[in-house]
Structures are given as C-alpha cells and as structure tokens.
Short mmCIF file of C-alpha atoms in Angstrom, two decimals:
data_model
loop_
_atom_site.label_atom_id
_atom_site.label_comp_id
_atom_site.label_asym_id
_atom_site.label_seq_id
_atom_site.Cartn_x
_atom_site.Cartn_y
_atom_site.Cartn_z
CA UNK A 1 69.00 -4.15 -157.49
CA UNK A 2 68.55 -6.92 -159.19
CA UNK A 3 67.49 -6.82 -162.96
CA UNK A 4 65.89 -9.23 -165.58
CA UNK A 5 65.71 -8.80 -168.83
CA UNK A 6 63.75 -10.71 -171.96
CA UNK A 7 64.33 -10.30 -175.91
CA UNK A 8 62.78 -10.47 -177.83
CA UNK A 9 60.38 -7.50 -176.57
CA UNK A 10 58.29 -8.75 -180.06
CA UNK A 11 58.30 -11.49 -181.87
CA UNK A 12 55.68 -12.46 -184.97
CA UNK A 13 55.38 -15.64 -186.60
CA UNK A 14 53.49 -18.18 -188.94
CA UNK A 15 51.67 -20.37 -187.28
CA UNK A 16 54.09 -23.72 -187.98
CA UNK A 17 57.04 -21.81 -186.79
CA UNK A 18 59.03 -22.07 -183.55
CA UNK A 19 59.49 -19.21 -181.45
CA UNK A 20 61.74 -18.91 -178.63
CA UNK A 21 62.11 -16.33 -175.76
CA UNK A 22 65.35 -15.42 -173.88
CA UNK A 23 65.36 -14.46 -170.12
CA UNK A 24 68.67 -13.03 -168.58
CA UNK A 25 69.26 -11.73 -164.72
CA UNK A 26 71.92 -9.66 -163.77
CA UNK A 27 72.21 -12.14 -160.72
CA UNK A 28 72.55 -15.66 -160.29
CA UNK A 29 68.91 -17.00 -159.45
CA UNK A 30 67.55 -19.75 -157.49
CA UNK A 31 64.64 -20.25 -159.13
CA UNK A 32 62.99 -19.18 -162.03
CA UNK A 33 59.01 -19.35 -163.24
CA UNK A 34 57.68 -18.51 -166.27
CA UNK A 35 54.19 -16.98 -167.27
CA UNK A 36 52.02 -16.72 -170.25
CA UNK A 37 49.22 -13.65 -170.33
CA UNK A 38 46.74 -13.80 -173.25
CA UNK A 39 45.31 -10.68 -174.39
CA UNK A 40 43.44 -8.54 -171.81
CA UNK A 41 43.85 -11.91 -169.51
CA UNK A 42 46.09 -12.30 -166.12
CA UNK A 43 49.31 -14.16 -166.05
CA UNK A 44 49.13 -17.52 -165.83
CA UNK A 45 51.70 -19.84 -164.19
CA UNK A 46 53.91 -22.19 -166.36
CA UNK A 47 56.45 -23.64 -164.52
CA UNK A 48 59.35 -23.80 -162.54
CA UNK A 49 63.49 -24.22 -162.62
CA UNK A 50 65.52 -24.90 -159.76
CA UNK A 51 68.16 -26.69 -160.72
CA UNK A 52 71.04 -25.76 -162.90
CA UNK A 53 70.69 -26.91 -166.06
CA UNK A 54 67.52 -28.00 -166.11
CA UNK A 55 65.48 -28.85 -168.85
CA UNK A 56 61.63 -29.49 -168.40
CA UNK A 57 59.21 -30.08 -171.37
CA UNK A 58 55.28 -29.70 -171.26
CA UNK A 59 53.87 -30.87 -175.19
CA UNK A 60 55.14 -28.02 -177.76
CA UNK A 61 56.54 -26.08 -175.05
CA UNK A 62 60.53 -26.49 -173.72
CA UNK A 63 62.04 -24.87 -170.57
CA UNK A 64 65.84 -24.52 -170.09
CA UNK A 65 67.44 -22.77 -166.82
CA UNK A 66 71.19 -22.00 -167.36
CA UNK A 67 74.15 -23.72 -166.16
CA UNK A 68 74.86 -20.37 -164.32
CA UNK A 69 71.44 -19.96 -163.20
CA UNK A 70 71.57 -16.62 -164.93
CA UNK A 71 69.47 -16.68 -167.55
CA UNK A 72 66.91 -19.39 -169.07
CA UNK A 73 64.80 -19.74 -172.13
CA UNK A 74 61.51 -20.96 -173.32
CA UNK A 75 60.73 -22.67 -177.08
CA UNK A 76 57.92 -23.43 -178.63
CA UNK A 77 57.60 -25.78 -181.29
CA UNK A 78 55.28 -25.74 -184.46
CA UNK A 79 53.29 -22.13 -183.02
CA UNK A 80 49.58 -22.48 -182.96
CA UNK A 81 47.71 -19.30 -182.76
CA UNK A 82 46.04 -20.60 -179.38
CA UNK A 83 49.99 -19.73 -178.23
CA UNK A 84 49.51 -16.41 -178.61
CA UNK A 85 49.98 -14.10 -175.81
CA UNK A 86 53.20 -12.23 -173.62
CA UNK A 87 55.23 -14.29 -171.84
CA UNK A 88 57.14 -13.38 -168.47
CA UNK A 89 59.94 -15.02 -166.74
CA UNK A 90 59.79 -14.33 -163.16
CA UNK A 91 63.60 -15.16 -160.42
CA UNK A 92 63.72 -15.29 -157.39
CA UNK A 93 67.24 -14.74 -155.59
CA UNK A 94 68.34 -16.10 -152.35
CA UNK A 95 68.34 -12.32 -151.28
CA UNK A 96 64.75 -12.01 -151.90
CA UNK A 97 62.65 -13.80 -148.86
CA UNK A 98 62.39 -16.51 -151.34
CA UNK A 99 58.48 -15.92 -152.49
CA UNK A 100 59.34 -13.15 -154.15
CA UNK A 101 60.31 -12.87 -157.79
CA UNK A 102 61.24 -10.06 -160.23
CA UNK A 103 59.68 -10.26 -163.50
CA UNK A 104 61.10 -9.66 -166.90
CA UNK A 105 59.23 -6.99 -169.31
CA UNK A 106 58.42 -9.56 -171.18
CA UNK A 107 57.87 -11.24 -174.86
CA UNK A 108 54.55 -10.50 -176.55
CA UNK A 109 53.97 -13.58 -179.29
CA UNK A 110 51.78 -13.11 -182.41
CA UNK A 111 51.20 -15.84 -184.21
CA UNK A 112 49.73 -15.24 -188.13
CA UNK A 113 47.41 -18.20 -189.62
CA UNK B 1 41.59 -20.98 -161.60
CA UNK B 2 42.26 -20.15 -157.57
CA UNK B 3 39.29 -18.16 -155.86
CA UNK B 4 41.33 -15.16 -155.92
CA UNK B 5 39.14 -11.56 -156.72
CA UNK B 6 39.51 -8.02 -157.00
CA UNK B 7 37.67 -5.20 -156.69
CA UNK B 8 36.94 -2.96 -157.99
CA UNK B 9 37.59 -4.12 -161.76
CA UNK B 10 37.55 -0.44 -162.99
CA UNK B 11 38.04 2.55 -161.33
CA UNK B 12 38.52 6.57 -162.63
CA UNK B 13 39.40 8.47 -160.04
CA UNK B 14 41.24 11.88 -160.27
CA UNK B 15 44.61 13.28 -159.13
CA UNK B 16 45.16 13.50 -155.01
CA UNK B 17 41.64 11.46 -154.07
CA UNK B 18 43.05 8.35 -151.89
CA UNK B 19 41.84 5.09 -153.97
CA UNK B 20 41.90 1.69 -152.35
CA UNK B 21 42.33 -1.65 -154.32
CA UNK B 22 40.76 -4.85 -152.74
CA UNK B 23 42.22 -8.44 -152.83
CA UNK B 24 40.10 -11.57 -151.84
CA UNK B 25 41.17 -14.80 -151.62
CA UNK B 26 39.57 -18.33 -150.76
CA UNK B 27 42.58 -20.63 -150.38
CA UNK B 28 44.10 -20.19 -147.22
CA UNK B 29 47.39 -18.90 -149.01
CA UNK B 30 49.70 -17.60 -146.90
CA UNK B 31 51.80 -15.23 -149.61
CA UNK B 32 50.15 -12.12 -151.09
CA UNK B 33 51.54 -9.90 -153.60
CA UNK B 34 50.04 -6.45 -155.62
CA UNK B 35 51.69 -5.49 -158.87
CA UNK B 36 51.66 -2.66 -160.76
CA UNK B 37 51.50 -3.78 -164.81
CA UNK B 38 53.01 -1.14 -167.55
CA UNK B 39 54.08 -1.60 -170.98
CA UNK B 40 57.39 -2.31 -171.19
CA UNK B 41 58.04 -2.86 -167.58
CA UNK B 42 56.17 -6.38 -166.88
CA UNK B 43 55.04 -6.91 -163.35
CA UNK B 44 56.68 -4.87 -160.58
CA UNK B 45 56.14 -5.90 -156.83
CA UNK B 46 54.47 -3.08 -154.63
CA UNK B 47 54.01 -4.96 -151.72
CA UNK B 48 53.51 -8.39 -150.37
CA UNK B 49 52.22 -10.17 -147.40
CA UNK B 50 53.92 -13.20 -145.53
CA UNK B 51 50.69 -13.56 -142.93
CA UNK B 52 48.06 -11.41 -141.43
CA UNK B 53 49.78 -8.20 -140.43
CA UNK B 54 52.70 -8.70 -141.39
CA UNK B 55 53.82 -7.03 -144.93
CA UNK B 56 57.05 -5.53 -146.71
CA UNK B 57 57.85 -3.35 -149.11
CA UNK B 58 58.50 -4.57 -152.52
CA UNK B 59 60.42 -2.58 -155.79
CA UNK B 60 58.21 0.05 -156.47
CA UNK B 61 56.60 1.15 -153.26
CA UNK B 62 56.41 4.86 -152.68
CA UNK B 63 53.12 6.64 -152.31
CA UNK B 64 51.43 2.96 -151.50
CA UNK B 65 50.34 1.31 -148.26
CA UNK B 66 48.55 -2.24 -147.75
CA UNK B 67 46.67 -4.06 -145.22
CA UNK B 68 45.86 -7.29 -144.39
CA UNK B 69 43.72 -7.75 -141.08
CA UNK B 70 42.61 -11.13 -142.28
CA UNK B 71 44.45 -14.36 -144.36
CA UNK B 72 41.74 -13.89 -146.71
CA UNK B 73 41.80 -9.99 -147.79
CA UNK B 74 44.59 -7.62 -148.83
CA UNK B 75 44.20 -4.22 -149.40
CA UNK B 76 46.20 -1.75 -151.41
CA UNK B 77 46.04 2.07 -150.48
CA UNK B 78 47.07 4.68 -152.77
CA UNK B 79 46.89 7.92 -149.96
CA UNK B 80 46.69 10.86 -152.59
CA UNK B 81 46.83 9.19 -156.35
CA UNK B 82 48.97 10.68 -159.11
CA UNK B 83 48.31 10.01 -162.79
CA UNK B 84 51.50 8.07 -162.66
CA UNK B 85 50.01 5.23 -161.21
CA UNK B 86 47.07 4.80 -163.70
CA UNK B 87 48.10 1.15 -164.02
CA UNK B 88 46.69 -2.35 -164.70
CA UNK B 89 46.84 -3.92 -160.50
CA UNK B 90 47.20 -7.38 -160.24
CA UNK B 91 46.74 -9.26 -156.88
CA UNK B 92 48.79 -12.83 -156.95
CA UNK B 93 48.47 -15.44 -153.78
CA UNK B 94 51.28 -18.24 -153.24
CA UNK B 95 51.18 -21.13 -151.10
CA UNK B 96 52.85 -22.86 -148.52
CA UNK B 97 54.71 -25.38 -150.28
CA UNK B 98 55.08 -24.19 -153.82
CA UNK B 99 55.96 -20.91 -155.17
CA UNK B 100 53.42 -20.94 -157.79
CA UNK B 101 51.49 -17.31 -158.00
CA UNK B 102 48.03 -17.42 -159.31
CA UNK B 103 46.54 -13.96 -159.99
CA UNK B 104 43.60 -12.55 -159.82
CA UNK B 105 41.49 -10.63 -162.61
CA UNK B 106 43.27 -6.91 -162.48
CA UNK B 107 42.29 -3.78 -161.48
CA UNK B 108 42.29 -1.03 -164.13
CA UNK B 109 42.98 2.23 -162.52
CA UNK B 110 43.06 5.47 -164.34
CA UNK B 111 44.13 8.56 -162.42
CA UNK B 112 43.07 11.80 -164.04
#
C-alpha cells in the first residue's frame, strides 16, 4: 500500500535557525496537507498542495509540493520556540476515496532559546 | 477550533473488556475519521465515515468496529481490547468542500 515517509524523524535547533522537513510517498499524490501538533496537543491543519509544483507561503513558514507530486517539503525561517512541535504531512491518492490521507511518522522540532 | 469532542479523555481498561471511544461533532461535517497515534508511526486511519451509516475500513482496522447512527456522533468499538492498542485516539471531521481535518482532543487508552 501506499507509504509516506518524513526525515528528519528529529531535528533540534537555535532559535534563529531554519529548519526544514522532507515528506516523500512511494506514490504519486494528488494532494498533500501538512500538520503541526504541539506537545500533548492535537494536530492542527496547515495547508494544502494540489498542484504540481506548487509553492505556498504563510509568514516564516514555506510549502513546496514536487514536480512529481511525490514528495514535498516544509521550511521555516528564523525558528521561534512558539514553532515547536511534530509536524505531519498527510497524501491523499486518487486511489483513496479522495478524503482520505496517509500520514507520514512525522518530524518532531525543538527549538533551544 | 471546530466543536469536535471525545470521550472519554482517559480510559484504563484491561486486556479482553470491549472499550468504546465516542466522537461528537457540531458542524454538520459529512467526513469522519478515528486514528490510532504511536511513536514513530504518526496517524494511522482505523476507520472513517462518508455519511450516517455508511463507513469503511481504513489501514489498520482489525479487532475495531464503528458506528455512526447520527451525522453528529461516531463511535469506535474495540470488541475484546489487547494491550496493543493502548494508543493516543484521535477523532478528525472534514467537510464538504475542503479536505481540511480538524481533530478533536484524543483519547488516551491504556490496555492492561
């Protein structure tokens, strides 16, 4: 079935640095969301990619979705430590019934003042 | 945040009692999803709901059942629980126009 995967499984920074997060699906996709889960929290919707190559920016925060719609990526900018937290990418294939998405394991940010 | 609950929040329970998760919503969503939350393995779909009564079976199914009798409540049913699913249970509703899951609170269930 179909798989998605996420590196770094850990990643710790300074606060000031940029951090980035790589999603990859052993199938093309047609959509992919991303999530961000604080600490003993539920996951909280980001945003969403449809089209190939798409880029999508929200403040600190950039979204890219692969020319193959295989895999996508999410970078922060300047880390604050309010961005800390694990963050899922979620596709959806045109297999699935089209609601449902497979998540990645995830990237769990810590960010050091 | 959506008006999306679950209850219970906590729950012990021990090894082949049947446990049953509760999902409330208040938005008139049409999707609804439970997920199972481990380390290292994200979210994984147990079931979902596409309208009242009607329901599938998502990646990681066996030894759960749901229900959903109303638009408003779905129910997850774990017939005789193992201590492999002590798990964190999320409940996530989508709409009709965007795919956008918002999830409710959890459910931490510990099978002894």
């Amino acid at each position: 079935g179909q798989q998605v995967m996420q590196i770094p499984q850990y990643q710790h920074v300074q606060e000031g640095e940029d951090f980035t997060t790589y999603c990859n699906s052993s199938t093309t996709l047609s959509n992919i969301q991303w999530y961000k889960q604080r600490p003993g929290g539920h996951p909280v919707f980001l945003i969403q990619l449809v089209k190939s190559g798409e880029v999508k920016k929200q403040k600190r925060l950039t979204f890219q979705f692969g020319e193959a719609k295989k895999n996508s990526s999410l970078h922060i900018t300047a880390t604050q430590t309010t961005d800390v937290g694990t963050y899922f990418c979620a596709g959806a294939t045109r297999d699935n019934y089209g609601q449902n998405f497979v998540f990645g394991p995830g990237t769990r940010l810590s960010v050091l003042p | 945040d959506a008006g999306i609950t679950q209850s219970p929040r906590h729950k012990v329970t021990e090894t082949g009692t049947p446990v049953t998760l509760r999902c409330h919503q208040t938005e008139n969503h049409r999707y609804m999803y439970w997920y199972r939350q481990d380390p290292g393995h994200g979210l994984r779909l147990i079931h979902y709901s596409y309208g009242v009564k009607d329901t599938d079976k998502g990646e990681v199914s066996d030894g759960y059942s749901v229900s959903r009798s109303k638009t408003e409540d779905f129910l997850l049913t774990l017939e005789s629980a193992t201590s492999s699913q002590t798990s964190v249970y999320f409940c996530a509703i989508s709409g009709r126009y965007s795919n956008e899951q918002f999830f409710g609170p959890g459910t931490r269930l510990t099978v002894l």
